[in-house]
Amino acid sequence: MKSQFTTDFDFSVPGSTKLHNLINKLKKWIKILEAKTKLLPKSFLIEEKCRFLSNFSLNTAEVEIPGEFLLPKHSHYYVRIARFMPRVEIVQKHNTAARRLYIRGHNGKIYPYLVVNDACLTESRREERVLQLLRMMNHFLEKQKETSRRLLYFTVPRVVAVSPQMRLVEDNCTSISLLDIYKQRCAKRSIEHDQPIARYYERLATVQARGSQASHQVLRDVLKEVQANMVPRGLLKEWAMHTFPDATDYWTFRKTFTIQLALAGLAEFVLHLSRMNSDMMYVHQDSGFLNVSYFKFDIDDQTGELDANRPVPFRLTPNVADFMSATGVTGPLTASMVSAARCFVQPQYQIQSLLRAVLRDEYITWHKKKQDESNPGAQPVDMDGELLVNMVTKAVGAITTRLQNLATFDGAESRVSTLVAAANSHDNLCRMDPAWHPWL
């Protein structure tokens, strides 16, 4: 196998560095390695790796459950670790092989946590900043009548950094990413899950070989072809009906999923967060809750401005819209977005103060990263105070403007309806990167 790998990636062979050949070889080896990982053990006993954790109990020390104090709460009662459960599972999540620990709290509940190795420290801290902001925004959602009666609440997992390279991430054993749902359905249909992306680039290569640039019509045709032959509009709905055969379960799951997606879409658009890829969206099959991992502020590496130019404002692809139904999109989804926006513009919540605090840290990190790239190894210089204040004020202004626009509505018409139409428009979807899976 090693010799085969060396032969395949021997770059002295003519034509081996061509992108098309390289991609085909990588696809072949990903399949081989994925097949091999499926044969590896799926779990091990904690005492084999760490005797101290297997012997740990409340008598050893009083330690709170990870992330218990991420938000201020009464310190006279908190859940403490009673013991670590004996078996640790190895699961494929967050684009890595993570270890799932089960911790029993002294209240009797079992809390699953993933031990995730993160290569990039600054990126994971950026994600934690967004999560902390969403936790604080949840506090406002609970206080408003319109958001409380709709049960609007961001699903934010607890994330605790253990070391510069390692984090504990609260997990739900039933959660599955949208990409994994797509892969399951593709396997059922005997379709290669990356076939649509390959088809997209084949069409582009054909057009460019003729010496012309890919027009908007070509992109529209590719999207139509993928939907007609590979990924039908009803794929997600088909999965949900297969997973929830009982009508009550199906309806409850769909309703919860709709309002959760409304909140995630609102956060992505208003806060200018990174685009919501299908491998970032984790759907909890036991409740319909939706949590998005690796959400970060989408800041331009050069100018430091929030990226406001994107073909679609948030993820509302044909498959998702078909599953939620036209009534779900024009009803609960739109209403939830409007009520959440109206909640956040309430002057007593002073959301601008929260944004300033979070974005200040974000811009200091951006400045350091930019300096490291321009002068590697040099001692970083602190960001100029006035420049920092101006950049943060500009970013907060951009976020507040979007929020105010969504919160105002004239009669039955609101800006949210326009955004929903833009997010679901084929003309906009076909301009998205195929890795975003605009057909899913």
Coordinates of C-alpha atoms in Angstrom, one line a residue:
M1 CA 0.0 0.0 0.0
K2 CA 2.9 2.4 0.9
S3 CA 4.6 1.7 -2.4
Q4 CA 1.3 2.3 -4.3
F5 CA 0.9 5.6 -2.5
T6 CA 4.4 6.6 -3.4
T7 CA 3.9 5.7 -7.0
D8 CA 0.6 7.6 -7.3
F9 CA 2.1 10.8 -5.8
D10 CA 5.4 10.6 -7.8
F11 CA 5.6 14.2 -9.1
S12 CA 8.5 13.5 -11.4
V13 CA 6.1 11.7 -13.8
P14 CA 4.9 14.0 -16.6
G15 CA 1.4 15.4 -16.1
S16 CA 1.2 14.2 -12.4
T17 CA 1.1 17.8 -11.1
K18 CA -2.0 18.7 -13.2
L19 CA -4.8 19.6 -10.9
H20 CA -7.3 17.3 -12.5
N21 CA -5.0 14.2 -12.2
L22 CA -4.2 15.2 -8.6
I23 CA -7.8 15.5 -7.6
N24 CA -8.7 12.1 -9.0
K25 CA -5.7 10.5 -7.1
L26 CA -6.8 12.2 -3.9
K27 CA -10.4 11.0 -4.3
K28 CA -9.1 7.4 -4.9
W29 CA -6.9 7.5 -1.7
I30 CA -9.6 9.2 0.4
K31 CA -11.9 6.2 -0.4
I32 CA -9.1 3.7 0.4
L33 CA -8.3 5.3 3.7
E34 CA -12.0 5.8 4.7
A35 CA -12.5 2.1 4.1
K36 CA -9.5 1.3 6.3
T37 CA -10.7 3.6 9.1
K38 CA -14.1 1.8 9.2
L39 CA -12.2 -1.4 10.1
L40 CA -10.5 0.2 13.1
P41 CA -11.9 -0.2 16.7
K42 CA -14.8 2.1 17.4
S43 CA -14.2 2.4 21.2
F44 CA -11.8 1.6 24.0
L45 CA -11.8 1.5 27.8
I46 CA -10.7 4.6 29.6
E47 CA -8.6 2.7 32.1
E48 CA -6.4 1.4 29.3
K49 CA -5.4 5.0 28.5
C50 CA -5.8 7.0 31.7
R51 CA -6.1 5.2 35.0
F52 CA -6.5 8.5 36.9
L53 CA -9.7 9.4 35.0
S54 CA -11.2 5.9 35.5
N55 CA -10.6 6.2 39.3
F56 CA -11.8 9.8 39.5
S57 CA -14.8 10.4 41.8
L58 CA -16.3 13.2 43.9
N59 CA -14.0 12.1 46.7
T60 CA -11.0 12.9 44.6
A61 CA -11.9 16.5 44.0
E62 CA -15.0 18.7 43.4
V63 CA -14.7 19.7 39.8
E64 CA -17.6 21.2 37.9
I65 CA -18.8 19.8 34.5
P66 CA -16.8 21.5 31.7
G67 CA -18.4 24.8 30.7
E68 CA -20.7 25.0 33.7
F69 CA -19.6 28.6 34.3
L70 CA -19.5 29.9 30.7
L71 CA -22.4 32.1 31.7
P72 CA -22.7 33.8 35.1
K73 CA -25.0 31.8 37.4
H74 CA -25.5 31.2 41.1
S75 CA -22.4 29.6 42.4
H76 CA -24.2 27.8 45.3
Y77 CA -25.4 25.1 43.0
Y78 CA -23.5 23.7 40.0
V79 CA -23.2 20.2 38.5
R80 CA -20.0 18.5 39.6
I81 CA -18.3 15.5 38.0
A82 CA -19.2 12.3 39.8
R83 CA -17.2 10.0 37.5
F84 CA -16.0 9.3 34.0
M85 CA -17.9 6.5 32.3
P86 CA -15.7 3.4 31.4
R87 CA -16.0 3.4 27.6
V88 CA -14.7 6.1 25.2
E89 CA -16.0 6.1 21.7
I90 CA -14.1 7.1 18.5
V91 CA -16.4 9.2 16.3
Q92 CA -16.0 11.0 13.0
K93 CA -17.2 14.6 13.8
H94 CA -16.0 18.1 13.1
N95 CA -13.9 16.8 10.2
T96 CA -11.7 14.8 12.5
A97 CA -11.6 11.5 14.5
A98 CA -12.7 12.7 17.9
R99 CA -12.9 10.8 21.2
R100 CA -16.3 10.9 22.9
L101 CA -16.1 10.9 26.7
Y102 CA -19.2 10.3 28.9
I103 CA -19.2 12.2 32.2
R104 CA -21.7 11.4 34.9
G105 CA -22.7 14.5 36.9
H106 CA -23.5 14.3 40.6
N107 CA -27.2 14.9 39.6
G108 CA -27.2 11.5 37.8
K109 CA -27.3 12.9 34.2
I110 CA -24.7 11.7 31.7
Y111 CA -23.0 14.4 29.6
P112 CA -21.2 13.4 26.4
Y113 CA -18.1 15.5 25.4
L114 CA -15.9 15.3 22.4
V115 CA -12.1 15.6 22.8
V116 CA -11.1 17.5 19.7
N117 CA -7.6 18.2 18.5
D118 CA -7.5 21.6 16.8
A119 CA -4.4 22.5 14.7
C120 CA -5.1 26.2 14.6
L121 CA -5.4 27.9 18.0
T122 CA -6.5 31.4 16.8
E123 CA -9.3 30.0 14.6
S124 CA -10.8 28.0 17.4
R125 CA -10.7 31.1 19.8
R126 CA -12.5 33.1 17.1
E127 CA -15.3 30.5 17.1
E128 CA -15.5 30.6 20.9
R129 CA -16.0 34.4 20.7
V130 CA -19.1 33.9 18.4
L131 CA -20.5 31.2 20.7
Q132 CA -20.1 33.4 23.7
L133 CA -21.9 36.2 21.9
L134 CA -24.8 33.9 21.0
R135 CA -25.1 32.7 24.6
M136 CA -25.5 36.2 25.8
M137 CA -28.0 36.9 23.0
N138 CA -30.0 33.9 24.3
H139 CA -30.5 35.9 27.5
F140 CA -32.4 38.6 25.6
L141 CA -34.5 36.0 23.7
E142 CA -35.8 34.6 27.0
K143 CA -36.9 38.0 28.2
Q144 CA -39.0 39.0 25.2
K145 CA -42.6 37.8 24.9
E146 CA -42.7 37.2 21.2
T147 CA -39.4 35.2 21.1
S148 CA -40.3 33.3 24.3
R149 CA -43.6 32.1 23.0
R150 CA -42.0 30.9 19.8
L151 CA -39.3 29.1 21.8
L152 CA -36.5 30.9 20.0
Y153 CA -33.2 30.0 21.5
F154 CA -29.8 29.5 19.9
T155 CA -28.4 26.0 20.4
V156 CA -24.9 26.7 21.7
P157 CA -22.7 23.7 22.7
R158 CA -20.3 24.2 25.6
V159 CA -16.7 24.5 24.3
V160 CA -13.8 24.5 26.8
A161 CA -10.1 24.8 25.8
V162 CA -8.1 22.2 27.7
S163 CA -4.7 23.1 26.0
P164 CA -3.6 25.2 23.0
Q165 CA -4.3 22.3 20.7
M166 CA -7.2 20.5 22.5
R167 CA -10.8 21.4 23.3
L168 CA -13.7 19.7 25.0
V169 CA -16.9 20.2 23.0
E170 CA -20.3 19.3 24.4
D171 CA -21.8 16.7 22.1
N172 CA -25.2 15.2 21.3
C173 CA -24.9 11.5 20.4
T174 CA -27.9 11.8 18.0
S175 CA -26.6 14.8 16.1
I176 CA -25.7 14.4 12.4
S177 CA -24.3 16.9 10.0
L178 CA -26.3 17.9 6.9
L179 CA -23.4 16.6 4.8
D180 CA -23.6 13.2 6.4
I181 CA -27.3 13.1 5.7
Y182 CA -26.6 13.9 2.1
K183 CA -23.9 11.1 2.0
Q184 CA -26.3 8.6 3.4
R185 CA -29.0 9.3 0.8
C186 CA -26.4 9.3 -2.0
A187 CA -25.2 5.9 -0.9
K188 CA -28.8 4.6 -0.9
R189 CA -29.2 5.9 -4.5
S190 CA -25.8 4.5 -5.5
I191 CA -24.5 7.9 -6.4
E192 CA -21.0 9.2 -5.6
H193 CA -21.5 12.1 -3.2
D194 CA -18.9 14.3 -4.8
Q195 CA -20.2 13.6 -8.4
P196 CA -22.2 16.9 -8.5
I197 CA -19.0 18.9 -7.8
A198 CA -17.0 16.9 -10.4
R199 CA -19.8 17.5 -12.9
Y200 CA -19.7 21.3 -12.1
Y201 CA -16.0 21.5 -12.9
E202 CA -16.3 19.3 -16.0
R203 CA -18.8 21.7 -17.4
L204 CA -16.6 24.7 -16.6
A205 CA -13.6 23.0 -18.2
T206 CA -15.6 22.3 -21.3
V207 CA -16.7 25.9 -21.6
Q208 CA -13.2 27.3 -20.9
A209 CA -11.7 24.8 -23.5
R210 CA -13.8 26.6 -26.1
G211 CA -12.1 29.8 -25.1
S212 CA -15.1 31.5 -23.4
Q213 CA -15.9 32.3 -19.8
A214 CA -18.6 30.5 -17.9
S215 CA -21.8 32.6 -18.2
H216 CA -24.6 32.9 -15.7
Q217 CA -26.7 30.7 -17.9
V218 CA -24.1 27.9 -17.8
L219 CA -24.1 28.0 -14.0
R220 CA -27.9 27.8 -13.9
D221 CA -27.8 24.8 -16.3
V222 CA -25.3 23.0 -14.1
L223 CA -27.5 23.5 -11.0
K224 CA -30.6 22.3 -12.9
E225 CA -28.8 19.3 -14.3
V226 CA -27.6 18.3 -10.8
Q227 CA -31.1 18.7 -9.4
A228 CA -32.6 16.7 -12.2
N229 CA -30.1 13.8 -12.3
M230 CA -28.2 13.6 -9.0
V231 CA -29.6 15.5 -6.0
P232 CA -33.4 15.9 -6.2
R233 CA -35.2 18.6 -4.3
G234 CA -36.9 16.1 -2.0
L235 CA -33.7 14.4 -0.7
L236 CA -33.8 16.0 2.8
K237 CA -37.5 15.4 3.1
E238 CA -37.0 11.8 2.1
W239 CA -34.4 11.4 4.9
A240 CA -36.7 13.0 7.5
M241 CA -39.7 10.8 6.5
H242 CA -37.5 7.7 6.7
T243 CA -36.0 8.8 10.1
F244 CA -39.4 9.9 11.6
P245 CA -42.1 7.5 10.4
D246 CA -44.5 8.8 13.0
A247 CA -46.4 11.9 11.8
T248 CA -46.2 13.7 15.2
D249 CA -42.4 13.1 15.4
Y250 CA -42.0 14.3 11.9
W251 CA -44.1 17.5 12.4
T252 CA -42.4 18.4 15.7
F253 CA -38.9 17.8 14.2
R254 CA -39.7 20.0 11.2
K255 CA -41.2 22.8 13.3
T256 CA -38.2 22.9 15.6
F257 CA -35.7 22.6 12.7
T258 CA -37.5 25.6 10.9
I259 CA -37.2 28.0 13.8
Q260 CA -33.6 26.9 14.6
L261 CA -32.6 27.5 11.0
A262 CA -34.3 30.9 11.1
L263 CA -32.1 31.9 14.1
A264 CA -28.9 30.5 12.4
G265 CA -29.7 32.3 9.2
L266 CA -30.4 35.5 11.1
A267 CA -27.1 35.3 12.9
E268 CA -25.2 34.5 9.7
F269 CA -26.7 37.5 7.8
V270 CA -26.8 40.1 10.6
L271 CA -23.5 39.3 12.3
H272 CA -21.7 38.8 9.0
L273 CA -20.6 35.3 9.9
S274 CA -18.7 32.8 7.7
R275 CA -21.0 31.0 5.2
M276 CA -22.9 28.0 6.7
N277 CA -21.4 25.0 4.9
S278 CA -23.3 21.6 5.1
D279 CA -20.5 20.0 7.2
M280 CA -20.9 22.8 9.8
M281 CA -24.6 22.2 10.4
Y282 CA -25.3 19.6 13.1
V283 CA -29.0 18.5 13.3
H284 CA -30.0 16.9 16.6
Q285 CA -32.3 14.0 15.6
D286 CA -33.8 13.7 19.1
S287 CA -35.1 17.3 19.2
G288 CA -34.7 19.1 15.8
F289 CA -32.2 21.5 17.4
L290 CA -29.5 22.8 15.1
N291 CA -26.0 23.9 16.1
V292 CA -23.5 25.4 13.8
S293 CA -19.8 24.6 14.5
Y294 CA -16.9 26.9 13.3
F295 CA -19.1 30.0 12.9
K296 CA -16.7 33.0 12.7
F297 CA -16.9 36.7 11.8
D298 CA -16.2 36.9 8.1
I299 CA -13.5 39.5 8.1
D300 CA -11.5 40.4 5.0
D301 CA -7.8 39.4 5.5
Q302 CA -6.5 42.6 3.9
T303 CA -8.9 45.4 4.7
G304 CA -10.4 44.0 7.9
E305 CA -13.9 44.9 6.8
L306 CA -16.9 42.6 7.3
D307 CA -17.7 40.8 4.1
A308 CA -21.1 42.0 3.0
N309 CA -21.0 40.7 -0.6
R310 CA -22.4 37.2 -1.0
P311 CA -24.8 35.7 -3.6
V312 CA -27.1 34.4 -0.9
P313 CA -27.7 36.0 2.6
F314 CA -28.1 32.6 4.4
R315 CA -28.7 28.9 3.7
L316 CA -32.2 28.3 2.3
T317 CA -31.4 25.8 -0.5
P318 CA -34.2 24.1 -2.6
N319 CA -33.8 20.9 -0.5
V320 CA -34.2 22.7 2.8
A321 CA -37.1 24.9 1.6
D322 CA -38.8 21.8 0.2
F323 CA -38.5 20.0 3.5
M324 CA -39.8 23.0 5.5
S325 CA -42.7 23.5 2.9
A326 CA -43.8 26.8 1.4
T327 CA -46.0 27.4 4.5
G328 CA -43.0 26.8 6.8
V329 CA -40.8 29.3 5.0
T330 CA -43.4 32.1 4.7
G331 CA -44.8 31.4 8.1
P332 CA -42.7 30.3 11.1
L333 CA -39.3 30.9 9.4
T334 CA -40.0 34.5 8.4
A335 CA -41.9 35.3 11.7
S336 CA -39.1 33.9 13.8
M337 CA -36.5 36.0 12.0
V338 CA -38.6 39.2 12.4
S339 CA -39.4 38.6 16.1
A340 CA -35.7 37.8 16.9
A341 CA -34.5 40.9 15.1
R342 CA -37.1 43.1 16.9
C343 CA -35.9 41.6 20.2
F344 CA -32.3 42.5 19.6
V345 CA -33.0 46.1 18.7
Q346 CA -34.7 46.8 22.0
P347 CA -32.6 49.7 23.5
Q348 CA -32.5 48.3 27.0
Y349 CA -30.5 45.3 25.8
Q350 CA -27.6 47.5 24.5
I351 CA -26.5 44.9 22.1
Q352 CA -24.0 47.3 20.6
S353 CA -22.0 47.2 23.9
L354 CA -21.7 43.4 23.6
L355 CA -20.7 43.6 19.9
R356 CA -18.0 46.2 20.7
A357 CA -16.4 44.0 23.3
V358 CA -16.4 40.9 21.1
L359 CA -15.3 42.7 17.9
R360 CA -12.5 44.5 19.8
D361 CA -10.9 41.1 20.5
E362 CA -11.6 40.0 17.0
Y363 CA -9.8 42.9 15.4
I364 CA -6.8 42.6 17.8
T365 CA -6.5 39.0 16.6
W366 CA -6.9 40.1 13.0
H367 CA -4.1 42.7 13.4
K368 CA -1.7 40.2 15.0
K369 CA -2.4 37.6 12.2
K370 CA -1.8 40.2 9.5
Q371 CA 1.5 41.2 11.2
D372 CA 2.7 37.6 11.5
E373 CA 2.1 37.1 7.8
S374 CA 3.9 40.3 6.7
N375 CA 6.8 40.0 9.2
P376 CA 7.1 36.4 10.4
G377 CA 9.1 36.0 13.6
A378 CA 9.1 39.7 14.4
Q379 CA 7.7 41.0 17.7
P380 CA 4.0 42.0 17.1
V381 CA 3.2 45.7 17.6
D382 CA 0.0 46.6 19.4
M383 CA -2.8 47.9 17.2
D384 CA -3.2 51.7 17.1
G385 CA -6.0 52.6 19.6
E386 CA -7.8 55.1 17.3
L387 CA -7.7 52.7 14.3
L388 CA -9.1 49.9 16.5
V389 CA -12.0 52.1 17.8
N390 CA -12.8 53.2 14.2
M391 CA -12.8 49.7 12.8
V392 CA -14.9 48.3 15.7
T393 CA -17.4 51.2 15.4
K394 CA -17.7 50.7 11.6
A395 CA -18.3 46.9 12.0
V396 CA -20.9 47.5 14.8
G397 CA -22.6 50.1 12.6
A398 CA -22.8 47.6 9.7
I399 CA -24.3 44.9 12.0
T400 CA -26.8 47.4 13.7
T401 CA -28.0 48.7 10.3
R402 CA -28.8 45.1 9.1
L403 CA -30.6 44.4 12.4
Q404 CA -32.7 47.6 12.2
N405 CA -33.6 46.8 8.6
L406 CA -34.9 43.4 9.5
A407 CA -36.8 44.6 12.6
T408 CA -38.9 47.2 10.7
F409 CA -41.9 46.1 8.6
D410 CA -44.6 48.0 6.8
G411 CA -47.9 46.3 7.1
A412 CA -47.4 42.6 6.1
E413 CA -44.3 43.4 4.1
S414 CA -40.8 43.0 5.7
R415 CA -37.2 43.0 4.5
V416 CA -37.0 39.4 5.7
S417 CA -39.4 38.3 2.9
T418 CA -37.0 39.9 0.4
L419 CA -34.0 38.1 2.0
V420 CA -35.8 34.7 2.0
A421 CA -36.6 35.2 -1.7
A422 CA -32.9 36.0 -2.5
A423 CA -31.7 33.0 -0.5
N424 CA -34.0 30.7 -2.4
S425 CA -33.4 32.1 -5.8
H426 CA -31.8 29.9 -8.4
D427 CA -30.1 32.9 -10.0
N428 CA -28.2 33.5 -6.7
L429 CA -27.8 29.8 -5.7
C430 CA -26.0 28.9 -8.9
R431 CA -23.3 31.5 -8.2
M432 CA -22.3 29.8 -4.9
D433 CA -19.2 27.7 -4.6
P434 CA -20.1 24.0 -5.4
A435 CA -18.4 23.0 -2.1
W436 CA -21.2 24.9 -0.3
H437 CA -23.6 22.4 -2.0
P438 CA -26.2 24.8 -3.4
W439 CA -28.4 21.8 -4.4
L440 CA -28.5 20.5 -0.8

